[in-house]
């Protein structure tokens, strides 16, 4: 593994189903993030984690939950998917401190029907 | 929160210099300004970051005036491969991971 990987690449999901998007990084970065990207709205932060064991809410956290059991993994869970959660989801990571750039994964395209 | 505003789209021709300006009137003392580039079906990629004055790297320059209420990304001599969406990001990733705000993005189209 090099950088950030996300799984699945894409998924079609029935409304009401539970879904977990996976994100793994091998750069030993402290901070990790989940964004959603919708046409015309740019990137919006869902949840973040500054270090393993801690998480925080971003701009649009409702309907999503995250956990950070270790440094490398940061899964995003939709407990009961709704059509408005149809989006492209990007995971990112960065080192600690203001100088550190964010490295993004390739994204997961999720469609909720 | 330092909300950002960028032009929605810009057009240019190969070989020209392109300047994209981002407004961030409520920028905080500890905030840095970062620009990202995104191609279709890919995640954003870091271009440049700065705090004040001018920063230059091998692909771009970033100009930040003294009041830091705006910033300008300058791409010298663009090519067709620079066609992408460019995002301005303002925030302090050191202490406020949840306060990162991306702009709407500027869709740059470079024509032959």
GROMACS .gro file of N, CA, C and O in nm, chain A:
model
  452
    1UNK      N    1   0.086  -0.119   0.000
    1UNK     CA    2   0.000   0.000   0.000
    1UNK      C    3   0.089   0.124   0.000
    1UNK      O    4   0.189   0.130   0.071
    2UNK      N    5   0.053   0.222  -0.082
    2UNK     CA    6   0.128   0.346  -0.087
    2UNK      C    7   0.029   0.461  -0.084
    2UNK      O    8  -0.050   0.479  -0.175
    3UNK      N    9   0.028   0.537   0.025
    3UNK     CA   10  -0.062   0.652   0.034
    3UNK      C   11  -0.193   0.613   0.101
    3UNK      O   12  -0.192   0.552   0.207
    4UNK      N   13  -0.302   0.650   0.039
    4UNK     CA   14  -0.434   0.626   0.094
    4UNK      C   15  -0.515   0.540   0.000
    4UNK      O   16  -0.520   0.566  -0.120
    5UNK      N   17  -0.578   0.438   0.055
    5UNK     CA   18  -0.667   0.355  -0.024
    5UNK      C   19  -0.809   0.365   0.033
    5UNK      O   20  -0.827   0.381   0.155
    6UNK      N   21  -0.906   0.356  -0.056
    6UNK     CA   22  -1.046   0.360  -0.017
    6UNK      C   23  -1.118   0.241  -0.080
    6UNK      O   24  -1.085   0.199  -0.191
    7UNK      N   25  -1.216   0.190  -0.009
    7UNK     CA   26  -1.296   0.080  -0.062
    7UNK      C   27  -1.439   0.093  -0.011
    7UNK      O   28  -1.460   0.137   0.103
    8UNK      N   29  -1.537   0.059  -0.095
    8UNK     CA   30  -1.522   0.019  -0.235
    8UNK      C   31  -1.497   0.139  -0.326
    8UNK      O   32  -1.505   0.253  -0.282
    9UNK      N   33  -1.469   0.114  -0.452
    9UNK     CA   34  -1.454   0.220  -0.551
    9UNK      C   35  -1.588   0.285  -0.579
    9UNK      O   36  -1.600   0.407  -0.594
   10UNK      N   37  -1.691   0.202  -0.588
   10UNK     CA   38  -1.826   0.251  -0.607
   10UNK      C   39  -1.925   0.152  -0.548
   10UNK      O   40  -1.892   0.033  -0.531
   11UNK      N   41  -2.044   0.202  -0.518
   11UNK     CA   42  -2.145   0.117  -0.455
   11UNK      C   43  -2.283   0.175  -0.481
   11UNK      O   44  -2.304   0.296  -0.471
   12UNK      N   45  -2.376   0.085  -0.513
   12UNK     CA   46  -2.517   0.122  -0.520
   12UNK      C   47  -2.586   0.058  -0.401
   12UNK      O   48  -2.571  -0.063  -0.379
   13UNK      N   49  -2.659   0.140  -0.328
   13UNK     CA   50  -2.714   0.095  -0.200
   13UNK      C   51  -2.862   0.129  -0.192
   13UNK      O   52  -2.904   0.237  -0.234
   14UNK      N   53  -2.939   0.038  -0.137
   14UNK     CA   54  -3.080   0.066  -0.115
   14UNK      C   55  -3.097   0.154   0.008
   14UNK      O   56  -3.025   0.138   0.108
   15UNK      N   57  -3.189   0.246   0.001
   15UNK     CA   58  -3.218   0.333   0.115
   15UNK      C   59  -3.253   0.251   0.238
   15UNK      O   60  -3.322   0.148   0.227
   16UNK      N   61  -3.202   0.294   0.352
   16UNK     CA   62  -3.227   0.224   0.477
   16UNK      C   63  -3.120   0.123   0.514
   16UNK      O   64  -3.115   0.078   0.629
   17UNK      N   65  -3.035   0.090   0.420
   17UNK     CA   66  -2.928  -0.005   0.447
   17UNK      C   67  -2.811   0.062   0.518
   17UNK      O   68  -2.788   0.182   0.506
   18UNK      N   69  -2.736  -0.018   0.587
   18UNK     CA   70  -2.616   0.028   0.656
   18UNK      C   71  -2.497   0.007   0.564
   18UNK      O   72  -2.488  -0.093   0.492
   19UNK      N   73  -2.404   0.102   0.567
   19UNK     CA   74  -2.288   0.093   0.478
   19UNK      C   75  -2.166   0.151   0.546
   19UNK      O   76  -2.175   0.256   0.611
   20UNK      N   77  -2.052   0.084   0.533
   20UNK     CA   78  -1.927   0.136   0.586
   20UNK      C   79  -1.828   0.156   0.472
   20UNK      O   80  -1.800   0.062   0.397
   21UNK      N   81  -1.780   0.277   0.460
   21UNK     CA   82  -1.675   0.309   0.363
   21UNK      C   83  -1.541   0.297   0.435
   21UNK      O   84  -1.522   0.355   0.542
   22UNK      N   85  -1.449   0.228   0.370
   22UNK     CA   86  -1.321   0.203   0.436
   22UNK      C   87  -1.213   0.297   0.384
   22UNK      O   88  -1.212   0.334   0.266
   23UNK      N   89  -1.122   0.332   0.473
   23UNK     CA   90  -1.009   0.420   0.439
   23UNK      C   91  -0.888   0.375   0.518
   23UNK      O   92  -0.896   0.361   0.641
   24UNK      N   93  -0.777   0.353   0.448
   24UNK     CA   94  -0.653   0.312   0.512
   24UNK      C   95  -0.538   0.392   0.456
   24UNK      O   96  -0.527   0.409   0.336
   25UNK      N   97  -0.451   0.439   0.547
   25UNK     CA   98  -0.330   0.511   0.503
   25UNK      C   99  -0.207   0.446   0.565
   25UNK      O  100  -0.213   0.392   0.675
   26UNK      N  101  -0.097   0.453   0.491
   26UNK     CA  102   0.027   0.391   0.538
   26UNK      C  103   0.136   0.493   0.561
   26UNK      O  104   0.255   0.459   0.559
   27UNK      N  105   0.098   0.620   0.579
   27UNK     CA  106   0.196   0.726   0.595
   27UNK      C  107   0.218   0.764   0.740
   27UNK      O  108   0.292   0.859   0.769
   28UNK      N  109   0.150   0.693   0.830
   28UNK     CA  110   0.159   0.721   0.974
   28UNK      C  111   0.118   0.863   1.009
   28UNK      O  112   0.168   0.922   1.104
   29UNK      N  113   0.023   0.917   0.929
   29UNK     CA  114  -0.028   1.050   0.957
   29UNK      C  115  -0.118   1.049   1.080
   29UNK      O  116  -0.197   0.957   1.100
   30UNK      N  117  -0.108   1.155   1.158
   30UNK     CA  118  -0.193   1.165   1.275
   30UNK      C  119  -0.338   1.194   1.240
   30UNK      O  120  -0.430   1.137   1.296
   31UNK      N  121  -0.359   1.286   1.148
   31UNK     CA  122  -0.494   1.335   1.120
   31UNK      C  123  -0.554   1.267   0.997
   31UNK      O  124  -0.485   1.242   0.898
   32UNK      N  125  -0.683   1.240   1.005
   32UNK     CA  126  -0.757   1.185   0.892
   32UNK      C  127  -0.892   1.253   0.881
   32UNK      O  128  -0.945   1.305   0.980
   33UNK      N  129  -0.945   1.255   0.759
   33UNK     CA  130  -1.066   1.332   0.730
   33UNK      C  131  -1.156   1.256   0.633
   33UNK      O  132  -1.108   1.180   0.550
   34UNK      N  133  -1.284   1.284   0.642
   34UNK     CA  134  -1.379   1.239   0.543
   34UNK      C  135  -1.453   1.360   0.486
   34UNK      O  136  -1.504   1.443   0.560
   35UNK      N  137  -1.456   1.366   0.352
   35UNK     CA  138  -1.527   1.471   0.281
   35UNK      C  139  -1.630   1.408   0.189
   35UNK      O  140  -1.613   1.296   0.142
   36UNK      N  141  -1.732   1.483   0.158
   36UNK     CA  142  -1.821   1.446   0.050
   36UNK      C  143  -1.815   1.557  -0.055
   36UNK      O  144  -1.797   1.676  -0.022
   37UNK      N  145  -1.830   1.516  -0.179
   37UNK     CA  146  -1.823   1.612  -0.289
   37UNK      C  147  -1.947   1.599  -0.374
   37UNK      O  148  -1.973   1.492  -0.430
   38UNK      N  149  -2.020   1.706  -0.384
   38UNK     CA  150  -2.142   1.711  -0.463
   38UNK      C  151  -2.129   1.822  -0.566
   38UNK      O  152  -2.069   1.926  -0.540
   39UNK      N  153  -2.189   1.801  -0.680
   39UNK     CA  154  -2.180   1.897  -0.791
   39UNK      C  155  -2.225   2.034  -0.744
   39UNK      O  156  -2.333   2.049  -0.688
   40UNK      N  157  -2.140   2.133  -0.767
   40UNK     CA  158  -2.175   2.270  -0.732
   40UNK      C  159  -2.151   2.308  -0.588
   40UNK      O  160  -2.164   2.425  -0.551
   41UNK      N  161  -2.115   2.211  -0.505
   41UNK     CA  162  -2.096   2.240  -0.362
   41UNK      C  163  -1.952   2.219  -0.316
   41UNK      O  164  -1.921   2.238  -0.200
   42UNK      N  165  -1.866   2.178  -0.403
   42UNK     CA  166  -1.727   2.158  -0.365
   42UNK      C  167  -1.711   2.046  -0.265
   42UNK      O  168  -1.790   1.952  -0.260
   43UNK      N  169  -1.607   2.056  -0.184
   43UNK     CA  170  -1.578   1.954  -0.083
   43UNK      C  171  -1.626   2.002   0.053
   43UNK      O  172  -1.595   2.113   0.095
   44UNK      N  173  -1.701   1.916   0.122
   44UNK     CA  174  -1.750   1.951   0.254
   44UNK      C  175  -1.703   1.845   0.354
   44UNK      O  176  -1.718   1.726   0.331
   45UNK      N  177  -1.649   1.892   0.466
   45UNK     CA  178  -1.594   1.803   0.567
   45UNK      C  179  -1.706   1.738   0.648
   45UNK      O  180  -1.793   1.806   0.701
   46UNK      N  181  -1.701   1.606   0.661
   46UNK     CA  182  -1.803   1.532   0.735
   46UNK      C  183  -1.757   1.510   0.879
   46UNK      O  184  -1.823   1.550   0.974
   47UNK      N  185  -1.647   1.439   0.894
   47UNK     CA  186  -1.586   1.413   1.024
   47UNK      C  187  -1.435   1.416   1.007
   47UNK      O  188  -1.383   1.401   0.897
   48UNK      N  189  -1.368   1.432   1.119
   48UNK     CA  190  -1.222   1.430   1.117
   48UNK      C  191  -1.171   1.362   1.244
   48UNK      O  192  -1.246   1.343   1.340
   49UNK      N  193  -1.043   1.330   1.241
   49UNK     CA  194  -0.978   1.273   1.359
   49UNK      C  195  -0.837   1.328   1.364
   49UNK      O  196  -0.759   1.309   1.270
   50UNK      N  197  -0.802   1.396   1.470
   50UNK     CA  198  -0.669   1.455   1.482
   50UNK      C  199  -0.565   1.353   1.527
   50UNK      O  200  -0.445   1.372   1.505
   51UNK      N  201  -0.611   1.245   1.590
   51UNK     CA  202  -0.520   1.140   1.633
   51UNK      C  203  -0.602   1.016   1.668
   51UNK      O  204  -0.723   1.026   1.689
   52UNK      N  205  -0.539   0.901   1.672
   52UNK     CA  206  -0.611   0.777   1.703
   52UNK      C  207  -0.681   0.791   1.838
   52UNK      O  208  -0.625   0.842   1.934
   53UNK      N  209  -0.807   0.747   1.840
   53UNK     CA  210  -0.886   0.753   1.962
   53UNK      C  211  -0.973   0.876   1.976
   53UNK      O  212  -1.056   0.884   2.067
   54UNK      N  213  -0.955   0.975   1.887
   54UNK     CA  214  -1.035   1.097   1.893
   54UNK      C  215  -1.099   1.125   1.758
   54UNK      O  216  -1.041   1.097   1.653
   55UNK      N  217  -1.220   1.178   1.761
   55UNK     CA  218  -1.288   1.218   1.639
   55UNK      C  219  -1.363   1.348   1.664
   55UNK      O  220  -1.388   1.385   1.779
   56UNK      N  221  -1.399   1.416   1.556
   56UNK     CA  222  -1.473   1.540   1.569
   56UNK      C  223  -1.566   1.559   1.450
   56UNK      O  224  -1.549   1.494   1.346
   57UNK      N  225  -1.665   1.646   1.468
   57UNK     CA  226  -1.762   1.672   1.364
   57UNK      C  227  -1.715   1.786   1.273
   57UNK      O  228  -1.661   1.885   1.320
   58UNK      N  229  -1.740   1.768   1.144
   58UNK     CA  230  -1.710   1.871   1.047
   58UNK      C  231  -1.832   1.953   1.015
   58UNK      O  232  -1.917   1.975   1.099
   59UNK      N  233  -1.842   1.993   0.891
   59UNK     CA  234  -1.949   2.082   0.847
   59UNK      C  235  -2.083   2.009   0.829
   59UNK      O  236  -2.189   2.066   0.855
   60UNK      N  237  -2.078   1.883   0.783
   60UNK     CA  238  -2.201   1.808   0.753
   60UNK      C  239  -2.198   1.669   0.814
   60UNK      O  240  -2.197   1.568   0.745
   61UNK      N  241  -2.203   1.656   0.947
   61UNK     CA  242  -2.186   1.525   1.012
   61UNK      C  243  -2.312   1.440   1.025
   61UNK      O  244  -2.302   1.319   1.050
   62UNK      N  245  -2.430   1.500   1.008
   62UNK     CA  246  -2.554   1.428   1.036
   62UNK      C  247  -2.572   1.309   0.943
   62UNK      O  248  -2.561   1.320   0.822
   63UNK      N  249  -2.604   1.193   1.005
   63UNK     CA  250  -2.625   1.071   0.928
   63UNK      C  251  -2.500   0.987   0.909
   63UNK      O  252  -2.507   0.879   0.850
   64UNK      N  253  -2.390   1.036   0.961
   64UNK     CA  254  -2.261   0.967   0.947
   64UNK      C  255  -2.196   0.948   1.083
   64UNK      O  256  -2.212   1.031   1.172
   65UNK      N  257  -2.119   0.839   1.096
   65UNK     CA  258  -2.038   0.820   1.216
   65UNK      C  259  -1.902   0.768   1.174
   65UNK      O  260  -1.887   0.708   1.067
   66UNK      N  261  -1.802   0.792   1.258
   66UNK     CA  262  -1.667   0.746   1.231
   66UNK      C  263  -1.607   0.689   1.358
   66UNK      O  264  -1.656   0.712   1.469
   67UNK      N  265  -1.499   0.615   1.340
   67UNK     CA  266  -1.420   0.564   1.452
   67UNK      C  267  -1.274   0.569   1.413
   67UNK      O  268  -1.241   0.566   1.294
   68UNK      N  269  -1.187   0.574   1.512
   68UNK     CA  270  -1.043   0.577   1.484
   68UNK      C  271  -0.975   0.491   1.590
   68UNK      O  272  -0.916   0.539   1.685
   69UNK      N  273  -0.981   0.361   1.566
   69UNK     CA  274  -0.924   0.266   1.662
   69UNK      C  275  -0.772   0.261   1.655
   69UNK      O  276  -0.706   0.226   1.754
   70UNK      N  277  -0.716   0.294   1.540
   70UNK     CA  278  -0.571   0.295   1.523
   70UNK      C  279  -0.530   0.406   1.428
   70UNK      O  280  -0.617   0.476   1.373
   71UNK      N  281  -0.401   0.422   1.407
   71UNK     CA  282  -0.353   0.532   1.323
   71UNK      C  283  -0.392   0.517   1.177
   71UNK      O  284  -0.420   0.615   1.108
   72UNK      N  285  -0.395   0.394   1.127
   72UNK     CA  286  -0.405   0.371   0.984
   72UNK      C  287  -0.547   0.374   0.928
   72UNK      O  288  -0.567   0.404   0.811
   73UNK      N  289  -0.646   0.337   1.007
   73UNK     CA  290  -0.781   0.317   0.954
   73UNK      C  291  -0.881   0.419   1.005
   73UNK      O  292  -0.880   0.453   1.124
   74UNK      N  293  -0.970   0.461   0.917
   74UNK     CA  294  -1.070   0.563   0.954
   74UNK      C  295  -1.199   0.534   0.877
   74UNK      O  296  -1.231   0.599   0.778
   75UNK      N  297  -1.277   0.437   0.920
   75UNK     CA  298  -1.400   0.401   0.848
   75UNK      C  299  -1.512   0.501   0.872
   75UNK      O  300  -1.525   0.558   0.980
   76UNK      N  301  -1.593   0.519   0.769
   76UNK     CA  302  -1.710   0.607   0.774
   76UNK      C  303  -1.834   0.520   0.758
   76UNK      O  304  -1.845   0.445   0.662
   77UNK      N  305  -1.927   0.532   0.852
   77UNK     CA  306  -2.047   0.449   0.850
   77UNK      C  307  -2.173   0.532   0.830
   77UNK      O  308  -2.190   0.635   0.895
   78UNK      N  309  -2.257   0.482   0.740
   78UNK     CA  310  -2.391   0.537   0.721
   78UNK      C  311  -2.484   0.436   0.785
   78UNK      O  312  -2.501   0.325   0.734
   79UNK      N  313  -2.545   0.470   0.896
   79UNK     CA  314  -2.624   0.373   0.971
   79UNK      C  315  -2.751   0.333   0.895
   79UNK      O  316  -2.791   0.217   0.895
   80UNK      N  317  -2.812   0.429   0.830
   80UNK     CA  318  -2.934   0.404   0.754
   80UNK      C  319  -2.934   0.501   0.636
   80UNK      O  320  -2.976   0.615   0.649
   81UNK      N  321  -2.885   0.454   0.523
   81UNK     CA  322  -2.860   0.543   0.410
   81UNK      C  323  -2.988   0.606   0.355
   81UNK      O  324  -3.095   0.542   0.352
   82UNK      N  325  -2.976   0.731   0.312
   82UNK     CA  326  -3.085   0.803   0.248
   82UNK      C  327  -3.037   0.857   0.114
   82UNK      O  328  -2.915   0.875   0.094
   83UNK      N  329  -3.128   0.880   0.019
   83UNK     CA  330  -3.085   0.925  -0.115
   83UNK      C  331  -3.000   1.051  -0.115
   83UNK      O  332  -2.914   1.067  -0.201
   84UNK      N  333  -3.019   1.141  -0.017
   84UNK     CA  334  -2.939   1.264  -0.013
   84UNK      C  335  -2.793   1.237   0.020
   84UNK      O  336  -2.710   1.328   0.011
   85UNK      N  337  -2.761   1.115   0.059
   85UNK     CA  338  -2.622   1.079   0.084
   85UNK      C  339  -2.553   1.026  -0.042
   85UNK      O  340  -2.436   0.985  -0.036
   86UNK      N  341  -2.622   1.027  -0.152
   86UNK     CA  342  -2.558   0.998  -0.280
   86UNK      C  343  -2.453   1.104  -0.308
   86UNK      O  344  -2.485   1.224  -0.313
   87UNK      N  345  -2.329   1.060  -0.325
   87UNK     CA  346  -2.220   1.156  -0.338
   87UNK      C  347  -2.091   1.080  -0.369
   87UNK      O  348  -2.089   0.957  -0.374
   88UNK      N  349  -1.985   1.155  -0.390
   88UNK     CA  350  -1.851   1.097  -0.397
   88UNK      C  351  -1.782   1.129  -0.264
   88UNK      O  352  -1.778   1.246  -0.223
   89UNK      N  353  -1.729   1.028  -0.200
   89UNK     CA  354  -1.668   1.044  -0.068
   89UNK      C  355  -1.516   1.030  -0.080
   89UNK      O  356  -1.465   0.934  -0.136
   90UNK      N  357  -1.448   1.128  -0.023
   90UNK     CA  358  -1.302   1.127  -0.023
   90UNK      C  359  -1.249   1.121   0.119
   90UNK      O  360  -1.295   1.195   0.206
   91UNK      N  361  -1.153   1.034   0.138
   91UNK     CA  362  -1.080   1.027   0.264
   91UNK      C  363  -0.946   1.098   0.243
   91UNK      O  364  -0.890   1.094   0.133
   92UNK      N  365  -0.897   1.162   0.347
   92UNK     CA  366  -0.768   1.231   0.338
   92UNK      C  367  -0.693   1.217   0.469
   92UNK      O  368  -0.753   1.185   0.573
   93UNK      N  369  -0.563   1.239   0.464
   93UNK     CA  370  -0.484   1.235   0.586
   93UNK      C  371  -0.379   1.344   0.581
   93UNK      O  372  -0.343   1.394   0.472
   94UNK      N  373  -0.329   1.384   0.696
   94UNK     CA  374  -0.222   1.483   0.703
   94UNK      C  375  -0.145   1.465   0.832
   94UNK      O  376  -0.196   1.411   0.930
   95UNK      N  377  -0.022   1.514   0.830
   95UNK     CA  378   0.055   1.515   0.952
   95UNK      C  379   0.006   1.625   1.044
   95UNK      O  380  -0.079   1.706   1.006
   96UNK      N  381   0.057   1.637   1.161
   96UNK     CA  382   0.012   1.737   1.256
   96UNK      C  383   0.080   1.871   1.231
   96UNK      O  384   0.196   1.877   1.206
   97UNK      N  385   0.003   1.978   1.237
   97UNK     CA  386   0.063   2.111   1.224
   97UNK      C  387   0.014   2.184   1.102
   97UNK      O  388  -0.031   2.128   1.004
   98UNK      N  389   0.024   2.313   1.104
   98UNK     CA  390  -0.033   2.397   1.000
   98UNK      C  391   0.035   2.383   0.866
   98UNK      O  392  -0.022   2.414   0.763
   99UNK      N  393   0.158   2.335   0.863
   99UNK     CA  394   0.227   2.325   0.736
   99UNK      C  395   0.189   2.201   0.657
   99UNK      O  396   0.223   2.190   0.540
  100UNK      N  397   0.121   2.110   0.718
  100UNK     CA  398   0.106   1.980   0.654
  100UNK      C  399  -0.008   1.972   0.554
  100UNK      O  400  -0.122   2.001   0.586
  101UNK      N  401   0.025   1.929   0.434
  101UNK     CA  402  -0.075   1.916   0.329
  101UNK      C  403  -0.158   1.791   0.353
  101UNK      O  404  -0.117   1.697   0.420
  102UNK      N  405  -0.277   1.792   0.294
  102UNK     CA  406  -0.364   1.676   0.301
  102UNK      C  407  -0.343   1.589   0.177
  102UNK      O  408  -0.332   1.640   0.066
  103UNK      N  409  -0.336   1.459   0.200
  103UNK     CA  410  -0.325   1.363   0.091
  103UNK      C  411  -0.461   1.293   0.078
  103UNK      O  412  -0.513   1.241   0.177
  104UNK      N  413  -0.514   1.293  -0.042
  104UNK     CA  414  -0.647   1.240  -0.065
  104UNK      C  415  -0.643   1.102  -0.128
  104UNK      O  416  -0.554   1.071  -0.208
  105UNK      N  417  -0.743   1.022  -0.093
  105UNK     CA  418  -0.762   0.894  -0.158
  105UNK      C  419  -0.833   0.911  -0.291
  105UNK      O  420  -0.871   1.022  -0.328
  106UNK      N  421  -0.857   0.802  -0.362
  106UNK     CA  422  -0.918   0.809  -0.495
  106UNK      C  423  -1.068   0.829  -0.493
  106UNK      O  424  -1.128   0.858  -0.597
  107UNK      N  425  -1.131   0.815  -0.379
  107UNK     CA  426  -1.274   0.840  -0.367
  107UNK      C  427  -1.359   0.715  -0.379
  107UNK      O  428  -1.319   0.614  -0.437
  108UNK      N  429  -1.478   0.723  -0.321
  108UNK     CA  430  -1.582   0.620  -0.333
  108UNK      C  431  -1.708   0.686  -0.385
  108UNK      O  432  -1.758   0.781  -0.324
  109UNK      N  433  -1.759   0.635  -0.495
  109UNK     CA  434  -1.884   0.689  -0.551
  109UNK      C  435  -1.999   0.608  -0.497
  109UNK      O  436  -2.010   0.488  -0.525
  110UNK      N  437  -2.084   0.672  -0.419
  110UNK     CA  438  -2.196   0.603  -0.354
  110UNK      C  439  -2.328   0.654  -0.409
  110UNK      O  440  -2.351   0.775  -0.414
  111UNK      N  441  -2.413   0.560  -0.449
  111UNK     CA  442  -2.547   0.594  -0.496
  111UNK      C  443  -2.648   0.526  -0.405
  111UNK      O  444  -2.643   0.404  -0.388
  112UNK      N  445  -2.737   0.605  -0.347
  112UNK     CA  446  -2.841   0.551  -0.259
  112UNK      C  447  -2.976   0.565  -0.330
  112UNK      O  448  -3.019   0.675  -0.365
  113UNK      N  449  -3.040   0.453  -0.352
  113UNK     CA  450  -3.166   0.453  -0.426
  113UNK      C  451  -3.287   0.437  -0.335
  113UNK      O  452  -3.276   0.376  -0.228
   0.00000   0.00000   0.00000
